Short mmCIF file of C-alpha atoms and ligand atoms in Angstrom, two decimals:
data_model
loop_
_atom_site.label_atom_id
_atom_site.label_comp_id
_atom_site.label_asym_id
_atom_site.label_seq_id
_atom_site.Cartn_x
_atom_site.Cartn_y
_atom_site.Cartn_z
CA MET A 1 41.84 15.97 28.03
CA LEU A 2 39.02 14.16 30.23
CA GLN A 3 37.58 12.09 27.40
CA ARG A 4 39.87 9.56 26.16
CA PRO A 5 37.47 7.08 24.20
CA ARG A 6 40.44 4.64 23.62
CA ARG A 7 40.34 3.80 27.49
CA ASN A 8 37.33 1.56 26.29
CA ARG A 9 39.06 0.18 23.27
CA LYS A 10 42.02 -1.12 25.89
CA SER A 11 41.62 -4.91 26.20
CA ALA A 12 39.37 -7.46 24.70
CA ALA A 13 37.55 -7.61 28.08
CA ILE A 14 36.57 -4.01 28.01
CA ARG A 15 36.23 -4.20 24.26
CA GLU A 16 33.06 -6.91 25.14
CA MET A 17 31.98 -4.83 27.85
CA VAL A 18 30.80 -2.06 25.88
CA GLU A 19 29.99 -3.79 22.69
CA GLU A 20 26.53 -2.01 22.01
CA THR A 21 25.79 -4.63 19.16
CA THR A 22 25.88 -8.59 19.45
CA LEU A 23 25.87 -10.59 16.62
CA THR A 24 24.32 -14.08 17.13
CA THR A 25 22.94 -17.53 15.49
CA LYS A 26 19.62 -16.64 16.38
CA ASP A 27 19.67 -13.80 13.98
CA PHE A 28 19.85 -15.76 10.70
CA ILE A 29 17.37 -16.66 8.63
CA PHE A 30 18.97 -19.20 5.54
CA PRO A 31 17.48 -18.90 2.36
CA LEU A 32 17.11 -22.27 0.82
CA PHE A 33 16.81 -23.90 -3.27
CA LEU A 34 14.72 -26.59 -3.57
CA LEU A 35 15.17 -28.99 -6.78
CA GLU A 36 12.63 -31.47 -7.81
CA GLY A 37 13.82 -35.28 -7.64
CA THR A 38 16.50 -36.84 -5.69
CA LYS A 39 20.47 -37.22 -5.21
CA LYS A 40 20.60 -33.88 -6.76
CA SER A 41 22.93 -31.17 -5.41
CA VAL A 42 23.83 -28.02 -8.45
CA PRO A 43 25.79 -25.49 -7.78
CA VAL A 44 24.75 -21.46 -8.09
CA ASP A 45 27.92 -19.98 -10.25
CA SER A 46 27.36 -17.14 -9.35
CA MET A 47 27.40 -17.61 -5.64
CA PRO A 48 30.21 -19.94 -4.58
CA GLY A 49 29.36 -22.58 -1.43
CA ILE A 50 25.46 -22.34 -2.72
CA ASN A 51 23.93 -24.98 -4.12
CA ARG A 52 20.19 -25.90 -5.21
CA LEU A 53 19.11 -28.98 -3.08
CA SER A 54 16.76 -32.09 -3.87
CA LEU A 55 14.28 -32.93 -0.69
CA ASP A 56 16.95 -35.55 0.47
CA ASN A 57 19.99 -33.36 0.20
CA MET A 58 17.69 -30.12 1.76
CA LEU A 59 16.94 -32.61 4.65
CA LYS A 60 20.81 -33.11 5.24
CA GLU A 61 21.34 -29.48 5.50
CA ILE A 62 18.41 -28.43 7.17
CA GLU A 63 19.92 -30.69 10.07
CA GLU A 64 23.45 -29.45 10.09
CA CYS A 65 21.98 -26.11 10.39
CA LEU A 66 19.65 -27.05 13.19
CA ASN A 67 22.80 -28.45 15.05
CA LEU A 68 24.56 -25.36 14.24
CA GLY A 69 22.06 -23.42 16.16
CA VAL A 70 20.22 -21.81 13.10
CA LYS A 71 16.66 -22.43 13.44
CA VAL A 72 14.84 -20.48 10.54
CA PHE A 73 14.81 -21.30 7.04
CA ASP A 74 13.18 -19.16 3.73
CA ILE A 75 12.96 -22.12 1.38
CA PHE A 76 12.52 -21.15 -3.03
CA PRO A 77 11.51 -23.71 -5.15
CA VAL A 78 13.44 -24.20 -8.83
CA VAL A 79 10.57 -24.56 -11.41
CA ASP A 80 11.11 -26.33 -14.23
CA GLU A 81 10.15 -24.50 -17.45
CA LYS A 82 7.22 -26.89 -18.29
CA TYR A 83 5.50 -25.53 -15.03
CA LYS A 84 5.73 -22.12 -15.81
CA ASP A 85 2.15 -20.61 -17.41
CA LYS A 86 1.08 -17.16 -17.36
CA THR A 87 -0.93 -17.20 -14.00
CA GLY A 88 1.28 -19.42 -11.66
CA THR A 89 -1.22 -22.28 -11.36
CA ALA A 90 1.61 -25.03 -10.35
CA SER A 91 2.23 -22.33 -7.23
CA TYR A 92 -1.06 -24.08 -5.95
CA ASP A 93 -1.08 -27.30 -7.25
CA GLU A 94 -1.00 -29.69 -4.35
CA ASN A 95 0.77 -32.43 -6.14
CA PHE A 96 3.55 -29.52 -6.78
CA PHE A 97 7.00 -31.18 -5.27
CA TYR A 98 7.43 -27.70 -3.69
CA LEU A 99 4.19 -28.09 -1.28
CA LYS A 100 5.13 -31.91 -1.08
CA ALA A 101 8.62 -31.00 0.12
CA LEU A 102 7.59 -28.20 2.47
CA THR A 103 5.36 -30.98 4.11
CA GLU A 104 7.78 -33.32 4.55
CA ILE A 105 10.43 -30.97 5.99
CA LYS A 106 7.96 -29.83 8.61
CA LYS A 107 7.35 -33.25 9.48
CA LYS A 108 10.70 -34.52 9.54
CA PHE A 109 11.90 -30.86 12.12
CA PRO A 110 8.71 -29.80 13.12
CA GLU A 111 11.03 -27.32 15.77
CA ALA A 112 12.47 -26.00 12.48
CA CYS A 113 10.96 -22.23 11.31
CA ILE A 114 10.01 -22.82 8.12
CA MET A 115 9.46 -19.54 5.86
CA THR A 116 8.02 -19.52 2.22
CA ASP A 117 8.35 -17.38 -0.60
CA VAL A 118 4.56 -15.10 -2.64
CA ALA A 119 5.37 -14.04 -5.66
CA LEU A 120 4.85 -15.37 -9.16
CA ASP A 121 8.13 -14.98 -10.84
CA PRO A 122 9.60 -18.35 -10.56
CA TYR A 123 6.08 -20.29 -11.67
CA SER A 124 5.10 -17.55 -14.54
CA VAL A 125 6.69 -17.95 -18.19
CA ASP A 126 7.27 -14.21 -17.94
CA GLY A 127 9.26 -14.07 -14.51
CA HIS A 128 6.99 -11.43 -13.38
CA ASP A 129 5.94 -11.18 -9.82
CA GLY A 130 2.35 -10.53 -11.02
CA ILE A 131 0.30 -11.14 -13.53
CA VAL A 132 1.06 -9.76 -17.47
CA ASP A 133 -1.18 -8.57 -20.03
CA ASP A 134 -1.00 -8.74 -23.72
CA ASN A 135 0.73 -5.00 -23.52
CA GLY A 136 3.13 -5.28 -20.86
CA VAL A 137 1.90 -3.94 -18.06
CA ILE A 138 1.86 -6.03 -14.57
CA LEU A 139 -1.91 -6.20 -13.46
CA ASN A 140 -2.30 -5.64 -9.64
CA ASP A 141 -5.80 -6.74 -8.17
CA GLU A 142 -5.91 -9.57 -10.83
CA THR A 143 -2.50 -10.87 -8.89
CA LEU A 144 -4.02 -11.07 -5.45
CA ASP A 145 -6.07 -13.88 -6.28
CA VAL A 146 -3.35 -16.03 -7.22
CA LEU A 147 -1.13 -14.87 -4.64
CA ALA A 148 -3.85 -15.50 -1.96
CA GLN A 149 -4.43 -19.16 -3.07
CA MET A 150 -0.56 -19.60 -3.52
CA ALA A 151 -0.39 -18.22 0.69
CA VAL A 152 -3.19 -20.83 1.27
CA ALA A 153 -1.68 -23.61 -0.32
CA GLN A 154 1.85 -23.00 1.37
CA ALA A 155 -0.10 -22.51 4.52
CA GLU A 156 -1.99 -26.08 4.57
CA THR A 157 1.65 -27.78 4.26
CA GLY A 158 2.33 -26.50 7.83
CA ILE A 159 5.25 -24.26 7.32
CA ASP A 160 5.10 -21.29 9.56
CA ILE A 161 5.74 -17.90 7.91
CA ILE A 162 4.54 -16.67 4.57
CA GLY A 163 7.07 -13.93 2.70
CA PRO A 164 4.84 -12.07 0.20
CA SER A 165 8.13 -10.73 -1.89
CA ASP A 166 5.85 -9.49 -4.67
CA MET A 167 5.29 -6.15 -4.01
CA MET A 168 1.64 -5.45 -5.53
CA ASP A 169 -0.44 -3.48 -3.61
CA GLY A 170 -2.95 -4.65 -1.15
CA ARG A 171 -1.22 -7.96 -1.18
CA VAL A 172 -0.37 -8.32 3.10
CA ALA A 173 -4.40 -7.47 3.46
CA GLU A 174 -5.53 -10.26 0.88
CA ILE A 175 -3.29 -12.88 2.24
CA ARG A 176 -4.29 -12.47 5.86
CA GLU A 177 -7.98 -12.31 5.18
CA ALA A 178 -7.56 -15.59 2.85
CA LEU A 179 -5.76 -17.29 5.63
CA ASP A 180 -7.93 -16.39 8.05
CA GLU A 181 -10.54 -17.55 6.20
CA SER A 182 -9.05 -21.54 5.51
CA GLY A 183 -8.45 -20.75 9.29
CA PHE A 184 -4.60 -20.02 9.35
CA THR A 185 -4.97 -17.33 12.11
CA ASN A 186 -1.65 -18.73 13.27
CA THR A 187 0.48 -18.60 10.14
CA SER A 188 2.49 -15.13 10.03
CA ILE A 189 3.55 -12.89 7.54
CA MET A 190 6.83 -11.51 7.31
CA SER A 191 6.47 -9.05 4.22
CA TYR A 192 8.74 -7.43 1.89
CA THR A 193 8.13 -4.20 2.83
CA ALA A 194 10.93 -1.87 1.26
CA LYS A 195 11.80 -4.04 -1.81
CA TYR A 196 13.63 -1.99 -3.72
CA ALA A 197 14.38 -2.52 -7.62
CA SER A 198 17.77 -3.80 -7.31
CA ALA A 199 21.09 -4.91 -9.30
CA PHE A 200 22.14 -7.33 -6.49
CA TYR A 201 19.34 -9.85 -7.64
CA GLY A 202 20.94 -11.13 -10.28
CA PRO A 203 22.77 -14.39 -8.84
CA PHE A 204 18.99 -15.26 -7.04
CA ARG A 205 17.89 -15.22 -10.85
CA ASP A 206 20.38 -17.01 -12.22
CA ALA A 207 19.84 -19.84 -9.10
CA LEU A 208 15.58 -19.91 -10.40
CA ASP A 209 16.17 -19.12 -13.98
CA SER A 210 13.28 -16.50 -13.03
CA ALA A 211 14.68 -13.25 -14.45
CA PRO A 212 11.99 -10.74 -16.27
CA LYS A 213 11.46 -12.20 -20.02
CA SER A 214 10.84 -8.74 -21.16
CA GLY A 215 11.30 -5.28 -19.21
CA ASP A 216 12.11 -4.77 -15.59
CA LYS A 217 10.17 -4.58 -11.89
CA LYS A 218 10.26 -1.37 -11.56
CA THR A 219 6.41 -0.26 -11.78
CA TYR A 220 6.46 -2.76 -8.59
CA GLN A 221 10.04 -3.15 -6.71
CA MET A 222 11.38 0.78 -5.24
CA ASN A 223 13.07 3.33 -6.72
CA PRO A 224 16.01 2.61 -4.85
CA ALA A 225 16.35 6.57 -4.53
CA ASN A 226 13.68 6.67 -2.30
CA LYS A 227 13.00 6.11 1.86
CA ARG A 228 10.04 8.27 2.27
CA GLU A 229 8.49 5.91 0.21
CA ALA A 230 9.49 3.31 2.48
CA LEU A 231 7.20 4.41 4.96
CA ILE A 232 4.21 4.34 3.15
CA GLU A 233 4.61 0.81 2.26
CA ALA A 234 5.55 0.23 6.33
CA GLU A 235 2.32 2.00 7.23
CA GLN A 236 0.17 0.12 5.08
CA ASP A 237 1.59 -3.66 5.86
CA GLU A 238 1.43 -2.97 9.57
CA LEU A 239 -2.25 -1.85 8.94
CA GLU A 240 -2.78 -4.92 6.49
CA GLY A 241 -1.59 -7.02 9.02
CA ALA A 242 1.97 -7.80 8.71
CA ASP A 243 3.83 -9.92 11.61
CA MET A 244 7.18 -8.30 10.42
CA LEU A 245 8.60 -5.86 8.03
CA MET A 246 11.59 -6.62 5.60
CA VAL A 247 13.89 -4.12 4.10
CA LYS A 248 15.79 -5.69 1.24
CA PRO A 249 18.72 -5.80 -0.05
CA ALA A 250 20.66 -4.59 3.29
CA MET A 251 24.30 -3.59 2.49
CA THR A 252 23.09 -1.06 0.40
CA TYR A 253 19.94 0.45 2.48
CA LEU A 254 21.40 0.52 6.20
CA ASP A 255 19.62 3.85 5.98
CA VAL A 256 15.99 2.41 5.35
CA ILE A 257 16.60 -0.46 8.00
CA HIS A 258 17.26 2.51 10.47
CA LEU A 259 14.27 4.78 9.68
CA ILE A 260 11.81 1.78 9.75
CA ARG A 261 13.30 0.14 12.75
CA GLU A 262 12.64 3.62 14.23
CA LYS A 263 9.07 4.01 13.05
CA THR A 264 7.73 0.74 13.95
CA GLU A 265 7.29 -1.43 16.69
CA LEU A 266 7.12 -4.56 15.20
CA PRO A 267 10.26 -7.06 14.23
CA VAL A 268 12.07 -5.58 10.77
CA THR A 269 14.27 -8.10 9.32
CA ALA A 270 16.70 -7.31 6.68
CA TYR A 271 17.86 -9.22 3.35
CA ASN A 272 21.21 -9.55 2.54
CA VAL A 273 21.02 -10.78 -1.00
CA SER A 274 22.53 -12.66 -3.41
CA GLY A 275 24.46 -10.28 -5.42
CA GLU A 276 25.66 -9.18 -1.64
CA TYR A 277 26.90 -12.49 -1.02
CA ALA A 278 28.49 -12.95 -4.52
CA MET A 279 30.22 -9.69 -4.14
CA ILE A 280 31.63 -11.03 -0.68
CA LYS A 281 32.76 -14.14 -1.88
CA ALA A 282 34.30 -12.92 -5.33
CA ALA A 283 36.78 -10.64 -3.46
CA ALA A 284 37.38 -13.18 -0.76
CA GLN A 285 38.13 -16.08 -3.46
CA LYS A 286 40.74 -13.73 -5.20
CA GLY A 287 42.38 -13.38 -2.21
CA TRP A 288 41.53 -9.23 -1.82
CA LEU A 289 39.09 -9.45 1.39
CA ASP A 290 40.04 -11.90 4.77
CA ASN A 291 36.24 -14.08 3.99
CA ASP A 292 35.51 -14.79 7.13
CA ARG A 293 36.19 -11.01 9.24
CA VAL A 294 33.89 -9.38 6.61
CA ILE A 295 31.29 -12.15 6.60
CA LEU A 296 30.90 -11.01 10.22
CA GLU A 297 31.67 -7.35 9.94
CA THR A 298 28.67 -7.56 7.15
CA LEU A 299 26.04 -8.96 9.37
CA LEU A 300 27.18 -6.73 12.44
CA SER A 301 26.55 -3.60 10.33
CA ILE A 302 23.16 -4.85 9.15
CA LYS A 303 21.84 -5.92 12.36
CA ARG A 304 23.41 -2.27 14.53
CA ALA A 305 21.55 -0.56 11.73
CA GLY A 306 18.63 -2.10 13.43
CA ALA A 307 17.65 -5.33 11.57
CA ASP A 308 16.28 -8.03 14.69
CA ALA A 309 16.90 -10.79 11.96
CA ILE A 310 18.67 -11.03 8.79
CA LEU A 311 18.38 -13.23 5.70
CA THR A 312 21.28 -14.15 4.50
CA TYR A 313 23.22 -16.52 2.20
CA PHE A 314 26.24 -16.59 5.23
CA ALA A 315 24.09 -17.92 7.47
CA LYS A 316 25.41 -21.34 7.78
CA GLU A 317 28.73 -19.92 7.58
CA ALA A 318 28.55 -17.31 10.35
CA ALA A 319 26.61 -20.28 12.41
CA GLN A 320 30.27 -21.82 12.08
CA LEU A 321 32.39 -18.87 12.42
CA LEU A 322 30.23 -17.51 15.82
CA LYS A 323 30.87 -21.13 17.09
CA LYS A 324 34.78 -20.88 17.12
C1 LIG B 1 10.81 -13.07 -5.86
C2 LIG B 1 12.21 -13.03 -5.04
C3 LIG B 1 13.47 -12.64 -5.45
C4 LIG B 1 14.42 -12.57 -4.46
C5 LIG B 1 13.72 -12.70 -3.41
N1 LIG B 1 12.17 -12.94 -3.96
C6 LIG B 1 13.96 -11.83 -6.37
C7 LIG B 1 12.96 -11.07 -7.73
O1 LIG B 1 12.31 -9.72 -7.15
O2 LIG B 1 13.54 -10.37 -8.78
C8 LIG B 1 15.72 -12.25 -4.54
C9 LIG B 1 16.74 -12.42 -3.13
C10 LIG B 1 17.76 -12.50 -3.55
O3 LIG B 1 18.43 -12.00 -4.35
O4 LIG B 1 18.93 -13.21 -2.74
N2 LIG B 1 10.08 -12.18 -5.94
#
């Protein structure tokens, strides 16, 4: 036998020497859920270990994460029903608690990279990412204007990256133009490029109480059956000025991550979503899976598929595991 692949696996030192992919804490983006008020920490039942936090507690959490080497955070607001309307006007009201909190966070931790989410769903009485008309149709072009206003309002707080997660056509160009016109030429856009109409977002919608009141998101989020279509989205987002392209979810879409990585020179990110987190945590709690090893293997696999960075609720825990 001339080829004995096992020779390259015979010791930890050799295995490490020939390792093709290395997972590091620098790869992680940590999504956080912000609550209005103070001294609040409310667990998300379907995401063991994850809490919705008021600003004071979130500042502590960010500080702990920074000390572990996690430097990028994606912050989502939990919006009370009383602020919701048909067109998400709260999203660009400068007195809205989310925008004020973002300003505070950037003031306290200028070295942290803060990302925000642009879509109507947390602010909408309909729970959809776009404006819904009387017949239940999601209006594309009418929504773009709100998304642009929301993005500019978020940029004004000093945050670093805008994350359009709404999947309306043409929104990256609209947001880029609005940001530039308002002087925010330095604010980045990480576009949710290939975002699928997935059942894995369930726990996130529990956390934010943002599930659609009627219908589903299939007229704007992508059909899980499609791969080539992801390339159309990627090409559009790139032409429209996106700085980074995201695939979402991650574990069940590794082929799409790989494909987009091959086709673009831009950084590619993957969102290891709430349902993927819940699944692993539930099995680990039952003692059916080894929590620590499964987390690291999952994140490593997403990176091996081609992701340059990973949005993951495991960010803090994985950073602690990598430190060991
Ligand atoms: C909002 C948004 C969603 C997620 C991120 N931004 C939910 C959705 O589109 O329904 C899901 C994230 C997760 O499941 O972890 N548009």
